[in-house]
Short mmCIF file of C-alpha atoms and ligand atoms in Angstrom, two decimals:
data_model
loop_
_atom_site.label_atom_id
_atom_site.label_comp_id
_atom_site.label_asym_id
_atom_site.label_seq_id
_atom_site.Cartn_x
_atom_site.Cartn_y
_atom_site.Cartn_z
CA UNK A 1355 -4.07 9.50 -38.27
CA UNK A 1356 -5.14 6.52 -40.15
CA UNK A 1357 -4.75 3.00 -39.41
CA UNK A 1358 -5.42 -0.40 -41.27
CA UNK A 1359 -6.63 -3.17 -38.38
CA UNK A 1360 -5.93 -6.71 -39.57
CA UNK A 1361 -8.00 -9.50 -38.11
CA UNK A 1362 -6.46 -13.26 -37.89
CA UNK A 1363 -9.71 -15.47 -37.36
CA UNK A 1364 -7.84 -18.31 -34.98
CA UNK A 1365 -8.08 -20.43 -31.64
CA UNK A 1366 -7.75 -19.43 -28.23
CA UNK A 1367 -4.97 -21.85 -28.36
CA UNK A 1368 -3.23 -19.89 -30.75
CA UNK A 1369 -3.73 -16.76 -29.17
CA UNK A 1370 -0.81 -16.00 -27.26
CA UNK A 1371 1.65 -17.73 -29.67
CA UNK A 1372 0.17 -15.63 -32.15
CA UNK A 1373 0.22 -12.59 -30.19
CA UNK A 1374 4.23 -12.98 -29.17
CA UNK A 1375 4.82 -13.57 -32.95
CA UNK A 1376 3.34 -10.54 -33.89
CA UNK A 1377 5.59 -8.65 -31.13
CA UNK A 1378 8.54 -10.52 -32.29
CA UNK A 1379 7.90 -8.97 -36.27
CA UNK A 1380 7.41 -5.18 -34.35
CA UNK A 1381 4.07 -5.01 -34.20
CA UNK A 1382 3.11 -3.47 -31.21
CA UNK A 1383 -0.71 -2.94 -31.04
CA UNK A 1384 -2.59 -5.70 -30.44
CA UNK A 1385 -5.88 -6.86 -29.93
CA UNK A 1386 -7.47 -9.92 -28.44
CA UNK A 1387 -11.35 -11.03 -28.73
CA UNK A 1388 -12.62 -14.33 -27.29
CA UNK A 1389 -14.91 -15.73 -25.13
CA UNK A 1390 -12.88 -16.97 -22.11
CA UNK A 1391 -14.15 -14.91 -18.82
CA UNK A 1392 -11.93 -12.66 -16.91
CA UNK A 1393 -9.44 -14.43 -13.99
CA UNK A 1394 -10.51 -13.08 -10.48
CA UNK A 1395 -7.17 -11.73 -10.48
CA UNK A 1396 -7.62 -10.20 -13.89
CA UNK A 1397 -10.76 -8.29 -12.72
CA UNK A 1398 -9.16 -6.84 -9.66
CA UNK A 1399 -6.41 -5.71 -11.66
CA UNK A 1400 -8.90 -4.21 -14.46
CA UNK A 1401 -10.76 -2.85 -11.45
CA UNK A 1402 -13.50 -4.41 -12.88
CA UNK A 1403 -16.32 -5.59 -10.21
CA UNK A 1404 -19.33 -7.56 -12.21
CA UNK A 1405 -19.10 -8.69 -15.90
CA UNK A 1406 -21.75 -8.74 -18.64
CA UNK A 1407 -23.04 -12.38 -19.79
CA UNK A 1408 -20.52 -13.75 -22.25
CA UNK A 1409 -21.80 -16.55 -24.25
CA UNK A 1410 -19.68 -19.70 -23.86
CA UNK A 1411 -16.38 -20.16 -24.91
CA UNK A 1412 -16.68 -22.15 -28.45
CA UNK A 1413 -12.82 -21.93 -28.54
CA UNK A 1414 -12.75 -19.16 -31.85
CA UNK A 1415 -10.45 -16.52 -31.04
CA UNK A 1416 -9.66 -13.38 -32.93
CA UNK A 1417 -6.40 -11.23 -32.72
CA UNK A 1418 -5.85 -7.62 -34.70
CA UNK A 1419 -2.95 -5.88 -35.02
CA UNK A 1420 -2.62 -2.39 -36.47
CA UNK A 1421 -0.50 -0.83 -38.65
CA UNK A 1422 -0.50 2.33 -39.62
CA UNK A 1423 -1.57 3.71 -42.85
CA UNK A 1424 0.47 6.32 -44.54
CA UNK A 1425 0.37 5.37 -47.46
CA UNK A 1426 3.33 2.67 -47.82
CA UNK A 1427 2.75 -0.79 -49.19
CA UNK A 1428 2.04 -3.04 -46.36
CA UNK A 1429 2.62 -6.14 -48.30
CA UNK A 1430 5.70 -6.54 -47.17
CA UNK A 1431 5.23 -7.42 -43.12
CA UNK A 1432 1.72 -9.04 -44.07
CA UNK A 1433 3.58 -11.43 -46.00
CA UNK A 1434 6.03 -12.02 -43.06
CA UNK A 1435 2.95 -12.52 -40.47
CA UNK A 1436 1.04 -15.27 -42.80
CA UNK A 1437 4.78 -17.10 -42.62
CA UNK A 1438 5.18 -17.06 -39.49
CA UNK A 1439 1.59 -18.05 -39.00
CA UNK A 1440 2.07 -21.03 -40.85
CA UNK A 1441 4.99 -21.90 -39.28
CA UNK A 1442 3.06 -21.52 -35.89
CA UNK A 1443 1.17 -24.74 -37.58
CA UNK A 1444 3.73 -26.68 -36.49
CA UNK A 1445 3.18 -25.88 -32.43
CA UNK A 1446 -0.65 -25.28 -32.17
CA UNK A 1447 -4.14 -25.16 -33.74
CA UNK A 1448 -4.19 -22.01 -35.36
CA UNK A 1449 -7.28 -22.32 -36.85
CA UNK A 1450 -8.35 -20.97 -40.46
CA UNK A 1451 -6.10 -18.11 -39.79
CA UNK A 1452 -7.45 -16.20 -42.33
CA UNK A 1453 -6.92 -12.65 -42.31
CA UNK A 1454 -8.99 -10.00 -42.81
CA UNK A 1455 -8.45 -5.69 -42.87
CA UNK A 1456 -10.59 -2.81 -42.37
CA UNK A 1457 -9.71 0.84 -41.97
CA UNK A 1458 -10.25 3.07 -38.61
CA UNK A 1459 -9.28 6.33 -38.26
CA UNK A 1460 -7.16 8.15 -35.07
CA UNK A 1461 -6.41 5.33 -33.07
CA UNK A 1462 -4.17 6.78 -30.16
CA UNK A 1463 -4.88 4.47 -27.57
CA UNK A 1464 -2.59 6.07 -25.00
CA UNK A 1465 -3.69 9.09 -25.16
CA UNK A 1466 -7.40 9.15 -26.51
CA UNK A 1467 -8.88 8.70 -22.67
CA UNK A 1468 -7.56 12.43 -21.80
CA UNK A 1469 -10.44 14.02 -24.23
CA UNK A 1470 -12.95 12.92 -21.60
CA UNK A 1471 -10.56 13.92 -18.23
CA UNK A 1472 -11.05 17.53 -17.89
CA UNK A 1473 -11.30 20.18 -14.58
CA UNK A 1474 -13.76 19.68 -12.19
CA UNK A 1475 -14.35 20.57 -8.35
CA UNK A 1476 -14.75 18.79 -5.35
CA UNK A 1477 -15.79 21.04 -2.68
CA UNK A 1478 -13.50 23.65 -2.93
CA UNK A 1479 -10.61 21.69 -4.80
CA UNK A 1480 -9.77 22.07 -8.35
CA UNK A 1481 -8.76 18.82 -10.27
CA UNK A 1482 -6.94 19.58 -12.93
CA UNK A 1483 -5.32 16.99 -15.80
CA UNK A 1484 -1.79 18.54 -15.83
CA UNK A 1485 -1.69 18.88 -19.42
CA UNK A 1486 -4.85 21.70 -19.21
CA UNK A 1487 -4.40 25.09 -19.11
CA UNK A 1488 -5.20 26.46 -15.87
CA UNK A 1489 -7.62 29.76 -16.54
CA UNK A 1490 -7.26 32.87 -15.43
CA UNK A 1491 -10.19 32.80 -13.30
CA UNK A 1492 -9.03 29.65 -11.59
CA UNK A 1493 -5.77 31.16 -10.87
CA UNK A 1494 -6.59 31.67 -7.00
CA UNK A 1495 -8.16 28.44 -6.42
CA UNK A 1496 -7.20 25.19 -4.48
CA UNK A 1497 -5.85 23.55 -7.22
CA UNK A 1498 -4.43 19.57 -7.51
CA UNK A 1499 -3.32 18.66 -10.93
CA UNK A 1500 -2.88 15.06 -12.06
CA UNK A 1501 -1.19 13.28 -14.55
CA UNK A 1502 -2.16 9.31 -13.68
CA UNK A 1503 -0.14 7.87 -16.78
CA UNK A 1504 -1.24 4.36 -16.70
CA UNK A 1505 -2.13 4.04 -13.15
CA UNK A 1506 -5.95 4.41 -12.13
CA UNK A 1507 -7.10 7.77 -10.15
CA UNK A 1508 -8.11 10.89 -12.20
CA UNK A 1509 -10.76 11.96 -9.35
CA UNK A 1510 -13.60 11.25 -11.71
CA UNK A 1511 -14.46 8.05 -10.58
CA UNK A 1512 -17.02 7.66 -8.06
CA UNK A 1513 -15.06 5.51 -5.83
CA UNK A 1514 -12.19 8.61 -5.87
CA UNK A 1515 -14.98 11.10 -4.99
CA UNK A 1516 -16.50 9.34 -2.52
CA UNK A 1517 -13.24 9.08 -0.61
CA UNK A 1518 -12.08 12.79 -1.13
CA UNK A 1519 -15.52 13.86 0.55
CA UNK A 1520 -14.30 11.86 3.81
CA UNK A 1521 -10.60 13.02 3.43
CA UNK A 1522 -12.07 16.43 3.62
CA UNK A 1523 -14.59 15.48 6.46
CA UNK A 1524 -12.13 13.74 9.09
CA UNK A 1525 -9.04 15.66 7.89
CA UNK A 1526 -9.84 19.13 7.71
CA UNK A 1527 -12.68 19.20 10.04
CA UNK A 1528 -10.92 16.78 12.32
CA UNK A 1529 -11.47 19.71 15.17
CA UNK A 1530 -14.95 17.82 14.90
CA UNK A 1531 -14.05 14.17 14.97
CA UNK A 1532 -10.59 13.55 16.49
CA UNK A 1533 -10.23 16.92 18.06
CA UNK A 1534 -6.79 15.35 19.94
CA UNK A 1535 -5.13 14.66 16.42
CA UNK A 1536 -3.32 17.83 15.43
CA UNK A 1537 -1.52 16.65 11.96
CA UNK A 1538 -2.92 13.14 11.14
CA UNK A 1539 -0.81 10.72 9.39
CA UNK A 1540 -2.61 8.56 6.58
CA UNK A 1541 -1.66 5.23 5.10
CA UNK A 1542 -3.38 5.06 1.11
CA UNK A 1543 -3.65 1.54 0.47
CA UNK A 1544 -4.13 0.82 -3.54
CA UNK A 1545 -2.85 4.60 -3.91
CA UNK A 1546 -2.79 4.36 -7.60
CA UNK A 1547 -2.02 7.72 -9.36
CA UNK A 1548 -1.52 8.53 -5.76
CA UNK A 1549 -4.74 11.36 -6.12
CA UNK A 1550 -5.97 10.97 -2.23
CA UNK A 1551 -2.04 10.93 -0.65
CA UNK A 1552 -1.91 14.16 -2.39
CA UNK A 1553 -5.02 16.00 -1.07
CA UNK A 1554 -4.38 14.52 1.92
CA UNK A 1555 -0.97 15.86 2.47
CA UNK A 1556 -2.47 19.42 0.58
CA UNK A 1557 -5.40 19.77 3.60
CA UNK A 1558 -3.26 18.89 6.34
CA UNK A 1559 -2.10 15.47 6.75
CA UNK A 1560 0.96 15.60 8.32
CA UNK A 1561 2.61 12.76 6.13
CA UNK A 1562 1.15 9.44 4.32
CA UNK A 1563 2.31 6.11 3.37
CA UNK A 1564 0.88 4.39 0.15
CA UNK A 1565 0.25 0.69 -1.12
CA UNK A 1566 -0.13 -0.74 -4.52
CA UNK A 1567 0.19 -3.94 -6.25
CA UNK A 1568 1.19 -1.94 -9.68
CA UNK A 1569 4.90 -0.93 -9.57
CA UNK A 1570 3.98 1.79 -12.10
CA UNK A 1571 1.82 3.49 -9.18
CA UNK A 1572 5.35 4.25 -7.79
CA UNK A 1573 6.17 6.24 -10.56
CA UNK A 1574 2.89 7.93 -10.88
CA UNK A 1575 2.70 8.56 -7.70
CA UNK A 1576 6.22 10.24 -7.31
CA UNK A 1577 5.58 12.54 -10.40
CA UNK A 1578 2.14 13.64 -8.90
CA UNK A 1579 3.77 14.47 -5.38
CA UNK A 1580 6.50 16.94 -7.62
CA UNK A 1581 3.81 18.41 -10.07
CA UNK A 1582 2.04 19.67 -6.85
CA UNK A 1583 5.28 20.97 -5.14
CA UNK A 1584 4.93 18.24 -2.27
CA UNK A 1585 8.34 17.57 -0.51
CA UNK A 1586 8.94 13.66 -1.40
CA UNK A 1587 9.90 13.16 2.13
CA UNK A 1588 6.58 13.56 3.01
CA UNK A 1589 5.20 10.18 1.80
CA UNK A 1590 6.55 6.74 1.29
CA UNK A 1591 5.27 4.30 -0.90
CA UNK A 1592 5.42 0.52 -1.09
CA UNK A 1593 4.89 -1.89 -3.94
CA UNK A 1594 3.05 -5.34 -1.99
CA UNK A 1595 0.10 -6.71 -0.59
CA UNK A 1596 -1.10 -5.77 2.85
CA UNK A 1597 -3.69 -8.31 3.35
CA UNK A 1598 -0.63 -11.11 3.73
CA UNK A 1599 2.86 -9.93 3.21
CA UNK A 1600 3.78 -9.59 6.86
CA UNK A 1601 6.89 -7.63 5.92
CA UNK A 1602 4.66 -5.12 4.44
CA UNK A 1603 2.56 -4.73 7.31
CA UNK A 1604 5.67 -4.79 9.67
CA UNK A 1605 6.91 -1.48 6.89
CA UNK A 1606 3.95 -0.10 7.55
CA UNK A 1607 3.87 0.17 10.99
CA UNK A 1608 1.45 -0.60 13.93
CA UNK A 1609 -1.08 1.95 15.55
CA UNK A 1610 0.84 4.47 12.90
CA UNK A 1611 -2.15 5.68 11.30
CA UNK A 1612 -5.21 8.25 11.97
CA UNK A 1613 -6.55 7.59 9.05
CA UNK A 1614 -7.12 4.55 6.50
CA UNK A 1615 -8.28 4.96 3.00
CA UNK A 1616 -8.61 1.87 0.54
CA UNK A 1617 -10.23 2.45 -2.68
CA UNK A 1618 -10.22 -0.91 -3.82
CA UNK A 1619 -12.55 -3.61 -5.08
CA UNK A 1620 -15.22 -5.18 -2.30
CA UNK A 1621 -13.73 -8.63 -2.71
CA UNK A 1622 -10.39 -6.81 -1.85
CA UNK A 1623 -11.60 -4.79 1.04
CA UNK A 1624 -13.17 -7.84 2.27
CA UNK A 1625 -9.81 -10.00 3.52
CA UNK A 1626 -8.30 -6.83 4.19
CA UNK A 1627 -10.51 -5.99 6.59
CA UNK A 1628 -8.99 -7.96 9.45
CA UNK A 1629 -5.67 -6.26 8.74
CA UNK A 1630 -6.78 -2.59 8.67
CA UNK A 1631 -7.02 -2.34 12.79
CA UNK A 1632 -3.77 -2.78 13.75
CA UNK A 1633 -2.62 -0.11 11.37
CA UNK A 1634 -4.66 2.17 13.23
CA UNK A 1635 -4.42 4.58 16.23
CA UNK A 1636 -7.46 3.83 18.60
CA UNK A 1637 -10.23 6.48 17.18
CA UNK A 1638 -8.85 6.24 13.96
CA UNK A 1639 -10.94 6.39 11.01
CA UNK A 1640 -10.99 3.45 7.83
CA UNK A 1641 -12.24 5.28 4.44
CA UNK A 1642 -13.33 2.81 2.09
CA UNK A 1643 -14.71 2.79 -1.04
CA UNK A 1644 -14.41 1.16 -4.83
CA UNK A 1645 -17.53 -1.28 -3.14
CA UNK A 1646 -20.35 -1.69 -5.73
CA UNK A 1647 -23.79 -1.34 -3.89
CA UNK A 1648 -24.41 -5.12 -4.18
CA UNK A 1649 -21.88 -6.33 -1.97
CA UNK A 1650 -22.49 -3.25 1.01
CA UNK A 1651 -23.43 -5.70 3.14
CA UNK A 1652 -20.68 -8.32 2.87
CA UNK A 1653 -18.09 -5.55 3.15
CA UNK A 1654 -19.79 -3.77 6.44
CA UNK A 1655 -20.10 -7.09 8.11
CA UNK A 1656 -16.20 -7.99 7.21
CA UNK A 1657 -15.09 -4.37 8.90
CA UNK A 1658 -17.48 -4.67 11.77
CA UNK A 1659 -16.02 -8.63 12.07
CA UNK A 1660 -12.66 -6.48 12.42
CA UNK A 1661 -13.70 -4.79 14.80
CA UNK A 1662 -14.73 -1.21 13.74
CA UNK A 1663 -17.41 0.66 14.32
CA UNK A 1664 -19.58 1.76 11.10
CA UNK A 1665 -20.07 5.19 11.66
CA UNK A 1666 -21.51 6.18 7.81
CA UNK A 1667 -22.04 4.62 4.68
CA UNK A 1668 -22.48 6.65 1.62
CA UNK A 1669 -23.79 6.47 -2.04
CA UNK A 1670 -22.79 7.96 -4.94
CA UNK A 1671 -24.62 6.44 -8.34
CA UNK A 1672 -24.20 2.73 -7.96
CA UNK A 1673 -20.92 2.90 -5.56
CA UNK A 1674 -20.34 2.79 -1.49
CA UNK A 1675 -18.23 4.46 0.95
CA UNK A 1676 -17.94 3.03 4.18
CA UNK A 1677 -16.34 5.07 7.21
CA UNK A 1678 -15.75 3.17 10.42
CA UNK A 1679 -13.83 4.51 13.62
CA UNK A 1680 -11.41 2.63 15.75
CA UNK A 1681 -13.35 2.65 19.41
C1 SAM B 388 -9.52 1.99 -7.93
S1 SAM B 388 -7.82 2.13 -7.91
C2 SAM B 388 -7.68 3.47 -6.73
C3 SAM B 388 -6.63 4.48 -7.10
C4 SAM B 388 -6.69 5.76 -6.28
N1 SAM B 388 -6.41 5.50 -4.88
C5 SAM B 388 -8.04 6.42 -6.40
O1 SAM B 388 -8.77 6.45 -5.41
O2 SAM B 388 -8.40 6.91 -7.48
C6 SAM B 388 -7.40 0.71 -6.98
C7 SAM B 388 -5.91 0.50 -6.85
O3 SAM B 388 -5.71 -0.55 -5.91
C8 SAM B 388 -4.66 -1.39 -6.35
N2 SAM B 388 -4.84 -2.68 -5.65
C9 SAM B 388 -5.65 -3.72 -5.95
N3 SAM B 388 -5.54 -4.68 -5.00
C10 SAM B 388 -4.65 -4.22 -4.08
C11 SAM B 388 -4.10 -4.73 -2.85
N4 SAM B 388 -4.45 -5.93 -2.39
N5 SAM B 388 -3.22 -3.97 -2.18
C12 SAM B 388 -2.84 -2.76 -2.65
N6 SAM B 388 -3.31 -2.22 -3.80
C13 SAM B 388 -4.20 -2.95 -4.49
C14 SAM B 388 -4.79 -1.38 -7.86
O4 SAM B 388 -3.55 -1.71 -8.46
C15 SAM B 388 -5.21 0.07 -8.13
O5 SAM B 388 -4.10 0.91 -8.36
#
């Protein structure tokens, strides 16, 4: 599929007003360049832990729509954009608001990101995108499939795997570690695409409750749980923040929980921290991960301020996991 991208050369001023106007005429892809740097809130949103250098904001700002190309005279709309850009004039700097158009090819920017989300094993579990094929061969094998939509947790991230190890090392081999806890109940906080409540439920958890911010998580979450025949009675999931919504917490439960997992951001784990040991049953376990390796420190000392015991920290590429045990 072809596209034509048109470029307005404007003011961060302008941007939004711009962008709304755009919406307002139909035009639904849109695309925003400028120099301010990401809100904290932003970032944790975006997942997004460290950001490259940007050079400073000079105020220039440019926003490009898309439209695609099939042929039919686009005249029409384009006209209808530079009038409603002038009459944005009126309201805000809009800058030279010159436009400019280039041509780019296949631009499915829902869907392109499932080229590069394909099978692949963790131990003995096979994560599959639910749109795959499953092969013959694979037929017999612990299988999860996983559709995240727009909701973060495909398995393939670091963070995910790093969590799924421990899942599999306190849950199934919890004859080892809690040896007292025959069907552990888990509490996902940040469950996204809801990928660990769903292999922890699959290897033996006897139910879970999940967090997110992200309503759409619900709905991920939900569909994941039916794709891999998982009774929906057998999780419950909130839309809130546990670090200070009381209610939340109080939802949530105290001493519910033999295991914790949070795969989050470190400067989220951080003030959650002090939260995470009254959800737990004393020798309970906190899984944690989404912690680039440059703030291991700060997030050890804020579980161990807690009050948990650090009982192993792993590495996978540039990411931590941190496990620590309710004493
Ligand atoms: C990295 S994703 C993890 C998704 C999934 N659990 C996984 O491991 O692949 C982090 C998730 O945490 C959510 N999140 C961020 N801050 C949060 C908070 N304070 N409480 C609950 N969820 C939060 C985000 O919306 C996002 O869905």
């Amino acid at each position: 599929m072809k596209w034509k991208k048109y470029t307005i050369d404007t003011t961060t001023q302008a941007e939004d007003f711009i962008s709304m106007m755009l919406s307002d005429l139909g035009i639904e892809g849109i695309e925003i360049e400028d120099k301010i740097p990401l809100s904290k809130a932003d970032q944790t949103e975006m997942f997004i832990d460290f950001l490259p250098e940007l050079p400073p904001d000079d105020g220039s700002s440019a926003v490009s729509f898309y439209i695609e190309d099939d042929g039919s005279d686009q005249s029409e709309i384009l006209k209808k954009v530079k009038v409603a850009l002038e009459d944005l004039r009126n309201t805000v700097d809009v800058g030279s608001g010159v436009i400019t158009s280039s041509e780019t090819e296949d631009l499915d920017w829902i869907n392109n990101w499932k080229k590069f989300f394909s099978s692949f094993y963790i131990d003995d579990i096979l994560i599959k995108p639910t749109w795959e094929e499953l092969k013959e061969e694979d037929k017999d094998k612990f299988l999860i499939e996983i559709d995240p939509g727009i909701s973060f947790g495909t398995g393939k991230h670091e963070t995910t795997q790093l969590c799924i190890s421990q899942l599999l090392k306190y849950i199934r081999g919890n004859k080892e570690y809690t040896p007292e806890v025959k069907e552990p109940k888990v509490l996902d906080v940040g469950c996204g695409s809801g990928i660990l409540s769903i292999i922890a439920l699959k290897i033996g958890a006897k139910s879970v409750v999940g967090t997110d911010l992200d309503p759409d998580c619900m709905i991920s979450t939900k569909e994941n749980m039916e794709v891999n025949n998982l009774d929906l009675d057998l999780g419950k999931f909130y839309v809130g923040n546990l670090i200070d919504d009381v209610e939340l917490q109080k939802t949530v439960g105290t001493e519910e929980y033999d295991i914790v997992v949070a795969n989050i951001l470190a400067d989220v784990i951080i003030p959650m921290a002090k939260v995470i040991p009254d959800r737990l049953k004393k020798g309970g376990y906190f899984i944690t991960s989404g912690i680039i390796d440059f703030k291991e420190n700060d997030v050890k000392k804020a579980i161990e301020d807690a009050g948990l015991e650090v009982v192993e920290i792993n590495h996978k590429g540039e990411w931590v996991n941190i496990t620590a045990r309710k004493n």
